[in-house]
Amino acid sequence: MCSVKVISLWILLTTLGSFCQGDLDLYMNSTETRRLLGIVGELYYVRMGIINNYALSFNLPIKSQVKDIYFTWRNLRGAPPDMYYKMSLSNSNTRALKDPKPSIAMEGAVPTKVTAFKVTLECTGLVNAEVDVVLQMNISIFSASNLTTLNIKRKKTCLKGNVNELEGDHNHKIIMPDPADLNVSYTFPDKNKQAASPGGFLSTSTNIFYMALGCVCAIVVLVAFIVLIHYFRSQKSNRNERMSCFCCSETSSSQALSHSGHTYLRADTPNNSVATYGGVRRIFTPILEPNPTEVRSMLKEIHIDRNSLTLGDVLIEGAFGRVYHGTLLLEDEKDLASEQDVIVKTVREQVRADQVEKMLKEAVLMKGMCHQNINPIVRACIQDPSQPFLIFPFATEGNLKKFLQSCKMADITSRYGLNTLQLVYMAIQIVRGVQYLHRKRVLHKDIATRNCVVDNQLTVRITDTALSRDLFPMDYHCLGDNENRPVKWLALESLLQRQFSPASDVWMFGVTLWELMTLGQQPYADVDPFEMATYLREGFRISQPLNCPDELFAVMACCWGLNPDERPKFSQLQVCLQDFYAALGRFV
Ligand SMILES: *[C@@H]1O[C@H](CO)[C@@H](O)[C@H](O)[C@H]1NC(C)=O
Ligand SMILES: *[C@@H]1O[C@H](CO)[C@@H](O)[C@H](O)[C@H]1NC(C)=O
Ligand SMILES: *[C@@H]1O[C@H](CO)[C@@H](O)[C@H](O)[C@H]1NC(C)=O
Ligand SMILES: *[C@@H]1O[C@H](CO)[C@@H](O)[C@H](O)[C@H]1NC(C)=O
C-alpha cells in the first residue's frame, strides 16, 4: 500500500463545455494558486473560451487568515469590447461573513488586457463557521446575444474572535517548568480524572498530579540521588556503567568513520547476533489489536453528530488524508453548550475502504487513555462510513515535526527560538507519554516527532499513527513487501523480524530525540532504505547533531544498542534526561 503522492492532478484534467467562440480567459494566476493551494501553475476556469467544468465544480477552501481572493481575466476578442459581464456574490452565512465585496463594478465590459480583480471576504468574528460563497458571472456577447453563466465556489472559514490574531504575535512567552518540578516520576490518576471531567477532555488540571507527586517524591528523590552518585562515579572511573545514565559513554567516544562523505558513528564491536529478548517479552504482553467490528463499536462509544462539528482550516494534507482545525459543540448535563477547539482527521472523498479501515484501526490505539502527554481520540463521527471524522484534543502549535521545522527556518515567522533546555523538556514529556502507554500494555511502534503534537507552552503529546503514512510519505518506505514502514526509525529486530517490544520503542525514542535536537531533520537522509539493515548491523548510526551536547548524544546512542537488553529502560531515560534538564537549568 505504498501511497504515491498525487500532485493535484485535477488541474491537468481538461474538460469541457463550450463557450463563446474561443475568446475568454478567466483564471487564478500562479501567485494566487500558490497562496491558496500551495501549488505552482495557473488554474483556468475558462481558457480560450473552453470552460473547465472540473475546476468550476471544486469548492475551494479559503483559510481564515486569507481575506482577499484574486481572479485574472481577459477578453481575447480585442477591440471593440463587445463582451459584457454581470456578476453576483452569494453568502450562505451572513452572521459569520460580511457581504463579499468585489473590487470591480457588478456589471460592465470584460477588459481586453490581462487584468486582475479581487473579492474581499471579511469575517465578522462572531461565530465559527464554514461559509459557502458563490461568485456568479454571466458573460454575454453583444453580437451573439447569448449568455453563459459561470459559478465559482469558495468555502471560507471564519473563526470566532480576532481573525488576524495569528499575525504580529512574535513575543510569545513560554513558561518553562522549574527544573525542580521535573524531578519526579509519577503515575497519573487517570480513572479519577476521567470521571471528574466528562466531556471536558481538554482540561488540564494539575492538582491531582501534585497530590500524587507528594507521595512519590520521597522515593524518587532517593533513587535520583543514587543514580546521581552512580553517574559521578562512572565519570570518575570512566567506566561503562550499565545502570548510570550515560551507559554508552564508550560508544560515544568510539571511532567516527567516514561514509559516503558523511561522518557516522560506529560502535567498536559490532554485534551481529540478532537478539533474543524473551526476558522482556515475558513481562510485557501487549494488548491484542482490535478487529474491524471491535473498532467500529469502540468508535460508536464516542460517537457524535456531524452537526456538532465545524471544520476550519486544513492543517496538513496528504494524498488522501486531511487534518483540520475544527470546533466541537459540546453540551453538558445542564444543556450548557460549549465550544472546544479540536483536531479532526479525515479522508478526502473516494478513498479506498481498506485505507479508511486502517486509519480507524490506528486511531483507536489510545482510545480512553488519559495522560497529559498523550493525545488520544476523544470523539468520532462515522455517520458516513466512507468519510469518518476522527476528533482529537487541539494543540495550538500542531504537529511537532512541522513545528520543529518551522522553528528551524530562521525567519521571524517563528515565534520560538528553541534552546536545548526546551528540547530536553519536550523529550522528557515524550518519555512520560510512552511510559504511560507501556503501563497500559500498549506498544506505540512508531514513536517519532510526526506522531506528536505540541502547544504554545511546549507541552508535547503523543498521538496515534492514523494518516501518518499519508501525511509524511518521506518518512515511510516500502521494502518490496507492500507495506509502508518507518524504516529509518525502526530497531534492527523490528526491521528484520517485525519484532516489537518496549526496547524497540526505546530505539525509536532515540531517533526521536535526534529529531528534536536537529529540529526535524530526516534521519539517515542519504542511506538507501534497502541498505538500512546492513548499515545498522555494521554498527553505523546517525551522527551527533551540531550543538547537541555529548551527554545527550550518549543517551541517543544507548537507545541504539543492537541487543535490546542493552538499551536503557524508559525509567532510566527519564531519570537521566531530568538530571540533565536540572543541570542545564542551573546555567540558564
Ligand atoms: C445569470 O443568468 C441566469 C440565467 O439567465 C439568471 O438566473 C441569473 O440571475 C443571472 N445572474 C446575474 C448576476 O445576472
Ligand atoms: C497575480 O495577481 C495578483 C493580483 O493582482 C498580482 O499581484 C500578481 O502579481 C499576479 N501574479 C502573476 C504571476 O501574474
Ligand atoms: C453562443 O452563440 C454562438 C454564436 O452564435 C454559438 O456558437 C455558441 O454555441 C453559443 N453558446 C451557447 C452557450 O449557447
Ligand atoms: C524535587 O522536587 C521537589 C518538589 O518539587 C523538591 O522539594 C526537591 O528538592 C527536588 N529535588 C531535587 C533533587 O531537585
Short mmCIF file of N, CA and C and ligand atoms in Angstrom, two decimals, residues 18-21 141 144-148, ligand 3:
data_model
loop_
_atom_site.label_atom_id
_atom_site.label_comp_id
_atom_site.label_asym_id
_atom_site.label_seq_id
_atom_site.Cartn_x
_atom_site.Cartn_y
_atom_site.Cartn_z
N SER A 18 -18.68 24.21 -23.89
CA SER A 18 -18.18 25.16 -24.87
C SER A 18 -18.60 26.56 -24.47
N PHE A 19 -17.92 27.51 -25.01
CA PHE A 19 -18.22 28.89 -24.66
C PHE A 19 -18.27 29.65 -25.95
N CYS A 20 -18.31 30.92 -25.79
CA CYS A 20 -18.49 31.73 -26.96
C CYS A 20 -17.22 31.90 -27.78
N GLN A 21 -17.07 31.14 -28.75
CA GLN A 21 -16.10 31.37 -29.82
C GLN A 21 -14.67 31.62 -29.37
N ILE A 141 -22.25 38.02 -25.07
CA ILE A 141 -21.60 38.65 -26.21
C ILE A 141 -22.67 39.40 -26.98
N ALA A 144 -23.70 38.06 -30.39
CA ALA A 144 -24.26 36.72 -30.47
C ALA A 144 -25.54 36.60 -29.64
N SER A 145 -25.78 37.59 -28.81
CA SER A 145 -26.94 37.65 -27.93
C SER A 145 -27.23 36.31 -27.24
N ASN A 146 -26.19 35.68 -26.76
CA ASN A 146 -26.44 34.55 -25.85
C ASN A 146 -25.63 34.71 -24.57
N LEU A 147 -25.88 33.87 -23.60
CA LEU A 147 -25.43 34.11 -22.24
C LEU A 147 -24.76 32.85 -21.69
N THR A 148 -23.65 33.02 -21.01
CA THR A 148 -23.04 31.88 -20.33
C THR A 148 -22.93 32.20 -18.86
C1 LIG B 3 -23.47 31.46 -28.35
O1 LIG B 3 -23.56 31.93 -29.68
C2 LIG B 3 -22.53 31.47 -30.55
C3 LIG B 3 -22.67 32.17 -31.87
O2 LIG B 3 -23.99 32.28 -32.23
C4 LIG B 3 -22.63 29.95 -30.66
O3 LIG B 3 -21.63 29.44 -31.50
C5 LIG B 3 -22.47 29.36 -29.29
O4 LIG B 3 -22.63 27.93 -29.31
C6 LIG B 3 -23.50 29.94 -28.32
N1 LIG B 3 -23.19 29.46 -26.99
C7 LIG B 3 -24.08 28.99 -26.15
C8 LIG B 3 -23.61 28.52 -24.84
O5 LIG B 3 -25.27 28.94 -26.47
#
